[in-house]
Tab-separated table of C-alpha atoms in Angstrom:
chain	number	residue	atom	x	y	z
G	1	UNK	CA	0.000	0.000	0.000
G	2	UNK	CA	1.304	3.443	-0.921
G	3	UNK	CA	1.955	6.339	1.389
G	4	UNK	CA	0.560	9.841	1.532
G	5	UNK	CA	3.494	12.195	1.112
G	6	UNK	CA	3.576	15.964	1.608
G	7	UNK	CA	5.986	17.986	-0.525
G	8	UNK	CA	6.470	21.427	0.975
G	9	UNK	CA	8.892	24.340	0.946
G	10	UNK	CA	10.628	26.449	3.528
G	11	UNK	CA	11.809	30.011	3.100
G	12	UNK	CA	12.473	32.892	5.458
G	13	UNK	CA	8.988	34.368	5.189
G	14	UNK	CA	7.527	37.358	7.006
G	15	UNK	CA	8.882	37.278	10.536
G	16	UNK	CA	6.597	37.553	13.555
G	17	UNK	CA	9.210	39.902	14.988
G	18	UNK	CA	12.043	41.495	12.981
G	19	UNK	CA	14.471	40.380	15.667
G	20	UNK	CA	13.373	36.745	15.476
G	21	UNK	CA	13.392	34.140	12.715
G	22	UNK	CA	9.860	32.900	13.153
G	23	UNK	CA	6.809	32.619	10.903
G	24	UNK	CA	3.671	34.515	11.966
G	25	UNK	CA	0.884	32.139	13.077
G	26	UNK	CA	-2.537	32.495	11.443
G	27	UNK	CA	-5.730	30.474	11.210
G	28	UNK	CA	-5.762	28.551	7.934
G	29	UNK	CA	-9.075	27.525	6.355
G	30	UNK	CA	-9.497	24.678	3.877
G	31	UNK	CA	-12.911	24.271	2.204
G	32	UNK	CA	-14.515	26.467	4.872
G	33	UNK	CA	-12.992	24.339	7.629
G	34	UNK	CA	-10.750	26.050	10.177
G	35	UNK	CA	-7.675	23.846	10.412
G	36	UNK	CA	-6.354	25.750	13.396
G	37	UNK	CA	-3.677	28.321	14.188
G	38	UNK	CA	-0.404	27.484	12.449
G	39	UNK	CA	2.761	29.338	11.488
G	40	UNK	CA	3.626	26.699	8.853
G	41	UNK	CA	0.962	25.483	6.417
G	42	UNK	CA	2.644	22.107	6.044
G	43	UNK	CA	1.984	21.363	9.711
G	44	UNK	CA	-1.733	22.022	9.208
G	45	UNK	CA	-1.868	19.834	6.121
G	46	UNK	CA	0.045	17.053	7.849
G	47	UNK	CA	-2.587	16.860	10.566
G	48	UNK	CA	-5.538	17.242	8.218
G	49	UNK	CA	-4.465	14.586	5.705
G	50	UNK	CA	-2.715	12.233	8.154
G	51	UNK	CA	0.506	12.537	6.155
G	52	UNK	CA	2.911	9.583	6.419
G	53	UNK	CA	6.100	11.462	5.599
G	54	UNK	CA	7.268	14.863	4.374
G	55	UNK	CA	9.731	16.033	1.740
G	56	UNK	CA	10.712	19.565	2.732
G	57	UNK	CA	12.705	21.727	0.318
G	58	UNK	CA	14.663	24.867	1.150
G	59	UNK	CA	18.035	26.607	1.160
G	60	UNK	CA	20.537	26.602	4.021
G	61	UNK	CA	19.265	30.085	4.914
G	62	UNK	CA	15.703	28.819	5.418
G	63	UNK	CA	14.256	28.723	8.935
G	64	UNK	CA	15.067	25.115	9.772
G	65	UNK	CA	15.110	25.931	13.477
G	66	UNK	CA	11.433	26.918	13.132
G	67	UNK	CA	10.621	23.504	11.618
G	68	UNK	CA	12.500	21.857	14.481
G	69	UNK	CA	10.427	23.857	16.979
G	70	UNK	CA	7.077	23.159	15.273
G	71	UNK	CA	7.461	19.423	14.715
G	72	UNK	CA	9.491	18.316	17.740
G	73	UNK	CA	7.482	17.077	20.742
G	74	UNK	CA	8.029	19.295	23.784
G	75	UNK	CA	9.704	16.508	25.753
G	76	UNK	CA	12.302	16.058	22.997
G	77	UNK	CA	12.882	19.718	22.231
G	78	UNK	CA	16.433	20.964	22.976
G	79	UNK	CA	16.753	24.781	23.137
G	80	UNK	CA	20.500	24.590	22.556
G	81	UNK	CA	19.955	22.751	19.241
G	82	UNK	CA	17.336	25.337	18.310
G	83	UNK	CA	19.719	28.256	18.970
G	84	UNK	CA	22.708	26.660	17.275
G	85	UNK	CA	20.668	25.836	14.191
G	86	UNK	CA	19.090	29.295	14.087
G	87	UNK	CA	22.415	31.120	14.343
G	88	UNK	CA	23.995	29.001	11.611
G	89	UNK	CA	21.072	29.250	9.158
G	90	UNK	CA	20.610	32.976	9.775
G	91	UNK	CA	24.236	33.637	8.869
G	92	UNK	CA	24.267	31.222	5.904
G	93	UNK	CA	24.295	32.639	2.388
G	94	UNK	CA	24.495	31.599	-1.256
G	95	UNK	CA	28.117	30.479	-0.812
G	96	UNK	CA	27.415	28.164	2.119
G	97	UNK	CA	27.591	24.386	1.594
G	98	UNK	CA	24.327	22.473	1.351
G	99	UNK	CA	24.318	21.385	4.994
G	100	UNK	CA	23.347	22.714	8.410
G	101	UNK	CA	23.759	21.447	11.995
G	102	UNK	CA	21.365	18.772	13.259
G	103	UNK	CA	19.715	18.195	9.887
G	104	UNK	CA	19.141	14.538	10.814
G	105	UNK	CA	17.404	15.590	14.016
G	106	UNK	CA	14.973	17.782	12.079
G	107	UNK	CA	14.264	14.970	9.605
G	108	UNK	CA	13.449	12.676	12.510
G	109	UNK	CA	11.071	15.284	13.923
G	110	UNK	CA	9.252	15.503	10.577
G	111	UNK	CA	8.473	11.796	10.702
G	112	UNK	CA	9.666	8.406	9.547
G	113	UNK	CA	11.304	8.428	6.093
G	114	UNK	CA	10.887	12.189	5.785
G	115	UNK	CA	13.544	14.058	3.824
G	116	UNK	CA	15.057	17.524	3.908
G	117	UNK	CA	16.233	18.588	0.471
G	118	UNK	CA	18.647	21.503	0.293
G	119	UNK	CA	19.012	23.524	-2.887
G	120	UNK	CA	21.149	26.397	-4.067
G	121	UNK	CA	19.972	29.977	-4.504
G	122	UNK	CA	19.818	29.590	-8.290
G	123	UNK	CA	21.640	32.862	-8.881
G	124	UNK	CA	23.399	31.646	-12.055
G	125	UNK	CA	22.939	29.045	-14.791
G	126	UNK	CA	25.166	26.484	-13.073
G	127	UNK	CA	23.152	26.683	-9.838
G	128	UNK	CA	19.889	26.518	-11.758
G	129	UNK	CA	20.995	23.315	-13.489
G	130	UNK	CA	22.092	21.880	-10.154
G	131	UNK	CA	18.719	22.698	-8.604
G	132	UNK	CA	16.919	21.035	-11.512
G	133	UNK	CA	19.015	17.920	-10.977
G	134	UNK	CA	18.233	17.921	-7.252
G	135	UNK	CA	14.495	18.495	-7.694
G	136	UNK	CA	14.056	15.879	-10.432
G	137	UNK	CA	16.118	13.509	-8.281
G	138	UNK	CA	13.282	13.528	-5.738
G	139	UNK	CA	11.522	10.960	-7.926
G	140	UNK	CA	13.590	8.263	-6.191
G	141	UNK	CA	11.695	8.833	-2.946
G	142	UNK	CA	8.259	7.997	-4.367
G	143	UNK	CA	6.545	4.771	-5.364
G	144	UNK	CA	3.755	4.300	-7.901
G	145	UNK	CA	1.109	3.709	-5.226
G	146	UNK	CA	1.975	6.885	-3.306
G	147	UNK	CA	-0.294	9.905	-3.164
G	148	UNK	CA	1.335	13.323	-3.222
G	149	UNK	CA	-0.031	16.425	-1.532
G	150	UNK	CA	1.934	19.537	-2.494
G	151	UNK	CA	2.118	22.816	-0.563
G	152	UNK	CA	3.729	25.767	-2.360
G	153	UNK	CA	2.847	28.398	0.270
G	154	UNK	CA	6.376	29.025	1.507
G	155	UNK	CA	8.171	28.412	-1.785
G	156	UNK	CA	10.507	31.085	-3.091
G	157	UNK	CA	12.220	32.355	-6.241
G	158	UNK	CA	12.091	29.814	-9.100
G	159	UNK	CA	11.156	26.810	-6.946
G	160	UNK	CA	7.506	26.578	-8.087
G	161	UNK	CA	8.708	26.194	-11.683
G	162	UNK	CA	11.036	23.363	-10.701
G	163	UNK	CA	8.428	21.543	-8.671
G	164	UNK	CA	5.852	21.740	-11.471
G	165	UNK	CA	8.278	19.983	-13.798
G	166	UNK	CA	8.772	17.300	-11.156
G	167	UNK	CA	5.029	16.834	-10.706
G	168	UNK	CA	4.444	16.594	-14.460
G	169	UNK	CA	7.167	13.942	-14.644
G	170	UNK	CA	5.877	11.990	-11.647
G	171	UNK	CA	2.293	12.024	-12.885
G	172	UNK	CA	2.827	11.307	-16.582
G	173	UNK	CA	5.927	9.098	-16.522
G	174	UNK	CA	5.976	7.447	-13.112
G	175	UNK	CA	2.182	7.181	-12.792
G	176	UNK	CA	2.120	8.683	-9.289
G	177	UNK	CA	-1.051	10.394	-8.098
G	178	UNK	CA	-0.821	14.102	-7.297
G	179	UNK	CA	-4.068	14.645	-5.404
G	180	UNK	CA	-3.671	18.315	-4.405
G	181	UNK	CA	-1.481	21.363	-4.928
G	182	UNK	CA	-2.181	23.894	-2.184
G	183	UNK	CA	-1.334	27.524	-1.578
G	184	UNK	CA	-2.069	29.221	1.738
G	185	UNK	CA	-3.040	32.827	0.988
G	186	UNK	CA	-1.345	34.469	3.972
G	187	UNK	CA	-1.755	37.843	2.248
G	188	UNK	CA	-5.560	37.632	2.745
G	189	UNK	CA	-5.291	37.487	6.538
G	190	UNK	CA	-6.115	41.167	7.156
G	191	UNK	CA	-9.159	41.183	4.875
G	192	UNK	CA	-10.639	37.861	5.977
G	193	UNK	CA	-9.185	37.390	9.439
G	194	UNK	CA	-7.797	34.046	8.300
G	195	UNK	CA	-5.766	32.638	5.387
G	196	UNK	CA	-7.688	30.486	2.894
G	197	UNK	CA	-5.854	27.466	1.487
G	198	UNK	CA	-6.686	27.255	-2.223
G	199	UNK	CA	-6.313	24.182	-4.438
G	200	UNK	CA	-4.224	24.771	-7.569
G	201	UNK	CA	-4.418	21.205	-8.880
G	202	UNK	CA	-6.250	22.441	-11.982
G	203	UNK	CA	-2.810	23.525	-13.221
G	204	UNK	CA	-1.986	19.847	-13.767
G	205	UNK	CA	-5.294	19.368	-15.593
G	206	UNK	CA	-4.301	22.161	-17.978
G	207	UNK	CA	-0.965	20.437	-18.530
G	208	UNK	CA	-2.762	17.155	-19.281
G	209	UNK	CA	-4.765	18.876	-21.996
G	210	UNK	CA	-1.612	20.473	-23.388
G	211	UNK	CA	0.011	17.022	-23.579
G	212	UNK	CA	-3.135	15.660	-25.234
G	213	UNK	CA	-3.181	18.495	-27.776
G	214	UNK	CA	0.534	17.994	-28.504
G	215	UNK	CA	0.106	14.235	-28.986
G	216	UNK	CA	-2.745	14.852	-31.408
G	217	UNK	CA	-0.915	17.529	-33.364
G	218	UNK	CA	2.392	15.683	-33.613
G	219	UNK	CA	1.301	12.041	-33.807
G	220	UNK	CA	-2.437	11.994	-34.508
G	221	UNK	CA	-2.700	10.242	-31.152
G	222	UNK	CA	-5.974	10.976	-29.339
G	223	UNK	CA	-5.682	8.469	-26.477
G	224	UNK	CA	-4.705	11.109	-23.909
G	225	UNK	CA	-7.634	13.351	-24.857
G	226	UNK	CA	-9.938	10.327	-24.820
G	227	UNK	CA	-8.978	9.547	-21.227
G	228	UNK	CA	-9.518	13.169	-20.195
G	229	UNK	CA	-12.999	13.158	-21.724
G	230	UNK	CA	-13.876	9.805	-20.146
G	231	UNK	CA	-12.866	10.853	-16.648
G	232	UNK	CA	-14.715	14.196	-16.784
G	233	UNK	CA	-17.040	14.154	-13.784
G	234	UNK	CA	-19.975	15.641	-15.733
G	235	UNK	CA	-20.279	12.554	-17.940
G	236	UNK	CA	-21.185	14.807	-20.894
G	237	UNK	CA	-18.289	13.875	-23.143
G	238	UNK	CA	-18.377	10.071	-23.243
G	239	UNK	CA	-19.511	9.985	-26.873
G	240	UNK	CA	-16.756	12.417	-27.898
G	241	UNK	CA	-14.247	10.152	-26.195
G	242	UNK	CA	-15.503	7.107	-28.098
G	243	UNK	CA	-15.222	8.950	-31.420
G	244	UNK	CA	-11.637	9.915	-30.683
G	245	UNK	CA	-10.782	6.370	-29.619
G	246	UNK	CA	-12.118	4.895	-32.878
G	247	UNK	CA	-10.155	7.479	-34.813
G	248	UNK	CA	-6.877	6.675	-33.029
G	249	UNK	CA	-7.353	2.904	-33.336
G	250	UNK	CA	-8.115	3.163	-37.069
G	251	UNK	CA	-5.021	5.312	-37.641
G	252	UNK	CA	-2.753	3.015	-35.675
G	253	UNK	CA	-4.100	-0.027	-37.553
G	254	UNK	CA	-3.741	1.870	-40.846
G	255	UNK	CA	-7.400	1.194	-41.679
G	256	UNK	CA	-7.847	4.118	-44.024
G	257	UNK	CA	-11.576	3.655	-44.648
G	258	UNK	CA	-12.299	3.787	-40.920
G	259	UNK	CA	-9.784	6.603	-40.588
G	260	UNK	CA	-11.636	8.716	-43.161
G	261	UNK	CA	-14.915	8.115	-41.345
G	262	UNK	CA	-13.170	9.045	-38.091
G	263	UNK	CA	-12.040	12.387	-39.504
G	264	UNK	CA	-15.626	13.159	-40.481
G	265	UNK	CA	-16.742	12.379	-36.933
G	266	UNK	CA	-13.946	14.524	-35.530
G	267	UNK	CA	-15.466	17.545	-37.212
G	268	UNK	CA	-18.278	17.296	-34.665
G	269	UNK	CA	-15.760	18.039	-31.936
G	270	UNK	CA	-15.038	21.419	-33.473
G	271	UNK	CA	-18.392	22.349	-31.955
G	272	UNK	CA	-17.285	23.494	-28.493
G	273	UNK	CA	-20.406	21.936	-26.927
G	274	UNK	CA	-18.693	18.568	-27.218
G	275	UNK	CA	-15.626	19.560	-25.194
G	276	UNK	CA	-15.007	20.789	-21.622
G	277	UNK	CA	-13.766	24.330	-21.041
G	278	UNK	CA	-10.030	23.634	-21.243
G	279	UNK	CA	-10.483	21.418	-24.308
G	280	UNK	CA	-12.414	24.184	-26.083
G	281	UNK	CA	-9.302	26.376	-25.983
G	282	UNK	CA	-6.873	23.790	-27.347
G	283	UNK	CA	-8.497	21.097	-29.465
G	284	UNK	CA	-10.822	22.557	-32.173
G	285	UNK	CA	-8.047	24.414	-33.995
G	286	UNK	CA	-5.839	21.308	-34.114
G	287	UNK	CA	-8.723	19.154	-35.370
G	288	UNK	CA	-9.557	21.743	-38.018
G	289	UNK	CA	-5.995	21.824	-39.373
G	290	UNK	CA	-5.796	18.029	-39.382
G	291	UNK	CA	-9.161	17.621	-41.138
G	292	UNK	CA	-8.234	20.178	-43.823
G	293	UNK	CA	-5.289	18.024	-44.846
G	294	UNK	CA	-7.537	14.998	-45.387
G	295	UNK	CA	-10.822	16.266	-46.856
G	296	UNK	CA	-13.366	13.630	-47.907
G	297	UNK	CA	-13.220	15.012	-51.470
G	298	UNK	CA	-9.764	13.497	-52.065
G	299	UNK	CA	-9.607	10.495	-54.349
G	300	UNK	CA	-8.119	7.338	-52.921
G	301	UNK	CA	-4.544	7.532	-54.182
G	302	UNK	CA	-4.103	11.200	-53.184
G	303	UNK	CA	-5.516	10.363	-49.763
G	304	UNK	CA	-3.133	7.425	-49.365
G	305	UNK	CA	-0.220	9.535	-50.549
G	306	UNK	CA	-0.979	12.280	-48.028
G	307	UNK	CA	-1.135	9.627	-45.331
G	308	UNK	CA	2.301	8.413	-46.478
G	309	UNK	CA	3.640	11.970	-46.239
G	310	UNK	CA	2.070	12.452	-42.814
G	311	UNK	CA	3.492	9.198	-41.451
G	312	UNK	CA	6.954	9.963	-42.826
G	313	UNK	CA	6.903	13.402	-41.229
G	314	UNK	CA	6.012	11.827	-37.888
G	315	UNK	CA	8.625	9.048	-38.230
G	316	UNK	CA	6.128	6.198	-38.715
G	317	UNK	CA	8.223	4.884	-41.586
G	318	UNK	CA	6.623	1.443	-41.899
G	319	UNK	CA	3.164	2.935	-42.376
G	320	UNK	CA	4.623	5.558	-44.722
G	321	UNK	CA	5.985	2.807	-46.998
G	322	UNK	CA	2.716	0.863	-46.919
G	323	UNK	CA	0.644	3.915	-47.843
G	324	UNK	CA	3.083	5.011	-50.539
G	325	UNK	CA	2.974	1.587	-52.224
G	326	UNK	CA	-0.817	1.486	-52.005
G	327	UNK	CA	-1.156	5.030	-53.389
G	328	UNK	CA	0.886	4.041	-56.477
G	329	UNK	CA	-1.360	0.998	-56.976
G	330	UNK	CA	-4.513	3.054	-56.502
G	331	UNK	CA	-3.278	5.557	-59.081
G	332	UNK	CA	-2.804	2.762	-61.605
G	333	UNK	CA	-6.226	1.297	-60.795
G	334	UNK	CA	-7.824	4.648	-61.548
G	335	UNK	CA	-5.750	5.105	-64.706
G	336	UNK	CA	-6.597	1.692	-66.196
G	337	UNK	CA	-10.184	1.156	-67.490
G	338	UNK	CA	-11.860	-2.129	-66.571
G	339	UNK	CA	-11.880	-3.316	-70.180
G	340	UNK	CA	-8.078	-3.224	-70.208
G	341	UNK	CA	-7.892	-5.991	-67.615
G	342	UNK	CA	-7.471	-9.357	-69.446
G	343	UNK	CA	-10.333	-11.793	-68.846
G	344	UNK	CA	-7.827	-14.427	-67.744
G	345	UNK	CA	-7.063	-12.281	-64.679
G	346	UNK	CA	-10.720	-11.802	-63.753
G	347	UNK	CA	-11.852	-15.443	-63.498
G	348	UNK	CA	-11.585	-17.801	-60.553
G	349	UNK	CA	-10.477	-21.419	-60.673
G	350	UNK	CA	-13.943	-22.514	-61.798
G	351	UNK	CA	-13.987	-20.041	-64.660
G	352	UNK	CA	-16.437	-17.590	-63.077
G	353	UNK	CA	-15.695	-13.903	-63.615
G	354	UNK	CA	-15.207	-11.863	-60.429
G	355	UNK	CA	-17.549	-8.958	-61.149
G	356	UNK	CA	-20.280	-7.162	-59.234
G	357	UNK	CA	-23.946	-6.911	-60.272
G	358	UNK	CA	-23.144	-3.911	-62.483
G	359	UNK	CA	-20.592	-5.947	-64.391
G	360	UNK	CA	-17.667	-4.052	-62.886
G	361	UNK	CA	-14.499	-5.894	-61.933
G	362	UNK	CA	-14.249	-6.308	-58.181
G	363	UNK	CA	-11.789	-3.689	-56.850
G	364	UNK	CA	-9.562	-6.225	-55.106
G	365	UNK	CA	-9.386	-8.339	-58.306
G	366	UNK	CA	-8.392	-5.349	-60.421
G	367	UNK	CA	-5.870	-4.285	-57.804
G	368	UNK	CA	-4.302	-7.740	-57.726
G	369	UNK	CA	-4.000	-7.799	-61.524
G	370	UNK	CA	-2.273	-4.411	-61.645
G	371	UNK	CA	-0.004	-5.382	-58.768
G	372	UNK	CA	1.060	-8.407	-60.793
G	373	UNK	CA	1.729	-6.193	-63.815
G	374	UNK	CA	3.940	-3.871	-61.756
G	375	UNK	CA	5.704	-6.878	-60.177
G	376	UNK	CA	5.926	-8.653	-63.542
G	377	UNK	CA	9.686	-9.095	-63.631
G	378	UNK	CA	9.621	-10.800	-60.247
G	379	UNK	CA	6.754	-13.257	-60.508
G	380	UNK	CA	4.956	-13.480	-63.869
G	381	UNK	CA	7.521	-13.580	-66.670
G	382	UNK	CA	6.073	-15.307	-69.729
G	383	UNK	CA	2.389	-14.851	-68.788
G	384	UNK	CA	0.906	-13.124	-71.866
G	385	UNK	CA	-2.077	-11.530	-70.117
G	386	UNK	CA	0.257	-9.839	-67.633
G	387	UNK	CA	2.561	-8.741	-70.440
G	388	UNK	CA	-0.399	-7.171	-72.259
G	389	UNK	CA	-1.638	-5.365	-69.143
G	390	UNK	CA	1.859	-4.101	-68.450
G	391	UNK	CA	2.205	-2.714	-71.998
G	392	UNK	CA	-1.242	-1.115	-71.794
G	393	UNK	CA	-0.270	0.474	-68.512
G	394	UNK	CA	2.886	1.827	-70.111
G	395	UNK	CA	0.845	3.332	-72.968
G	396	UNK	CA	-1.692	4.904	-70.627
G	397	UNK	CA	1.094	6.481	-68.571
G	398	UNK	CA	2.781	7.753	-71.720
G	399	UNK	CA	-0.466	9.560	-72.578
G	400	UNK	CA	-0.152	11.302	-69.202
G	401	UNK	CA	3.524	12.197	-69.821
G	402	UNK	CA	4.651	9.650	-67.228
G	403	UNK	CA	7.663	7.443	-67.933
G	404	UNK	CA	6.460	3.978	-66.997
G	405	UNK	CA	9.919	2.487	-66.475
G	406	UNK	CA	10.757	5.249	-63.994
G	407	UNK	CA	7.393	4.915	-62.245
G	408	UNK	CA	7.882	1.160	-61.983
G	409	UNK	CA	11.442	1.554	-60.718
G	410	UNK	CA	10.421	3.788	-57.811
G	411	UNK	CA	7.483	1.497	-57.089
G	412	UNK	CA	9.782	-1.551	-57.008
G	413	UNK	CA	12.149	0.171	-54.571
G	414	UNK	CA	9.537	1.165	-51.991
G	415	UNK	CA	7.603	-2.079	-52.443
G	416	UNK	CA	10.713	-4.146	-51.749
G	417	UNK	CA	11.461	-1.994	-48.684
G	418	UNK	CA	7.870	-2.388	-47.519
G	419	UNK	CA	8.088	-6.190	-47.868
G	420	UNK	CA	11.481	-6.267	-46.180
G	421	UNK	CA	10.052	-4.499	-43.136
G	422	UNK	CA	6.710	-6.324	-43.082
G	423	UNK	CA	8.040	-9.830	-43.653
G	424	UNK	CA	11.658	-9.539	-42.489
G	425	UNK	CA	12.877	-10.851	-45.842
G	426	UNK	CA	16.151	-10.418	-47.713
G	427	UNK	CA	18.172	-11.609	-44.724
G	428	UNK	CA	21.280	-12.395	-46.828
G	429	UNK	CA	21.727	-8.876	-48.171
G	430	UNK	CA	19.374	-6.591	-46.265
G	431	UNK	CA	19.298	-2.879	-46.894
G	432	UNK	CA	20.393	-0.677	-44.025
G	433	UNK	CA	17.762	1.463	-42.349
G	434	UNK	CA	19.410	4.559	-43.833
G	435	UNK	CA	19.052	3.108	-47.352
G	436	UNK	CA	15.385	2.326	-46.732
G	437	UNK	CA	14.746	5.859	-45.445
G	438	UNK	CA	16.521	7.255	-48.494
G	439	UNK	CA	14.291	5.164	-50.774
G	440	UNK	CA	11.223	6.396	-48.901
G	441	UNK	CA	12.154	10.074	-49.177
G	442	UNK	CA	13.078	9.734	-52.848
G	443	UNK	CA	9.879	7.788	-53.537
G	444	UNK	CA	7.764	10.458	-51.867
G	445	UNK	CA	9.480	13.153	-53.916
G	446	UNK	CA	8.969	11.267	-57.196
G	447	UNK	CA	5.311	10.348	-56.657
G	448	UNK	CA	4.549	13.836	-55.357
G	449	UNK	CA	5.578	15.136	-58.772
G	450	UNK	CA	3.366	12.535	-60.464
G	451	UNK	CA	0.305	13.088	-58.286
G	452	UNK	CA	0.474	16.857	-57.790
G	453	UNK	CA	-1.451	17.771	-60.985
G	454	UNK	CA	-4.297	15.452	-59.949
G	455	UNK	CA	-4.636	16.675	-56.363
G	456	UNK	CA	-7.914	18.498	-55.814
G	457	UNK	CA	-6.999	20.061	-52.478
């Protein structure tokens, strides 16, 4: 079972008396509940949440003697330790080593397994980098089942920025729950007569949406956004979440028909009624830009080619090769009329022609025939029907000012690379990954020149 851990900070604060290093006590309220009179918010939160252990962050100049006084039982309190610690920390500065007298005693007073983490002032780039290393190193103290409660009331200088990076890392990489981020508004004491403790955890929610938006924009990955919609307490966005999930699954399976349908459904999410407040600010614009690249008006081979370009840009090279090969085939299928396909290639083993009720050749049959014509040198040498289809294809391309031999050469290259990756073939003399990537980039450039005049959008 995990532990409930408080991460808090210690500075020098506003002194109760200018001659003494001591925080001013004030009544702190949380959700309209008076937690009591405390000089250190962390002490109030420790009692309220039954904290198991504390990670307390500060500089050597922070008021560690005050923490010793607050957390040490009266029977164990040693005034000499308190004075010695106070004198040392009061005189410490940015040049002092990261240590102070009786640090272990203070850690013991904070509770079992509690830690004091000392950082530098951060007055130059070197110290800032060191502080980042120290703060991110706190991850070692937490386990996946732990729950973190964070108090930034007494933080100082750039510390809140550091701790936010740590929390983002712990939550999104380590899977640790950050249940609350609190700030005790000491500055409201005169107006209200007490200091309200406000919950800033929404900051992490905003970051989650930013991560979700980034994943969608860069990778077409909607899983993060889907989870955010599913866990929304209102229950209003379940259907939106399901639409996004289908879209992501179709893309990752390279099911282009389902993917096209998914893009159409995504357009519904551009209506802000289908998204929570934070999502309204981030998601519609990204969806709009994505949808514009893949309008439903595109014919099949242009659509497949754009998918190949998109996957290559986002380093999904296997899918890029698959879509590029299929776009070349689809182009040929559109270029070749049905009556150019030899009857021999349209019949099954029993002699029945594979046509639909309108008399049209079944798309998969036509596609297979053209694939065989493009792969002729490899698998069908001597078959007259394939030879005829190949020559007809060459003539049709010539009419479009396309050099068939060049088209076929680029097709062969990317098709071989696609098969090498998909089937792990050509073990004796495999191409290097750099050669395959070169073929892909060159293939995209060549077919872009072929397809560009036919693109409608």
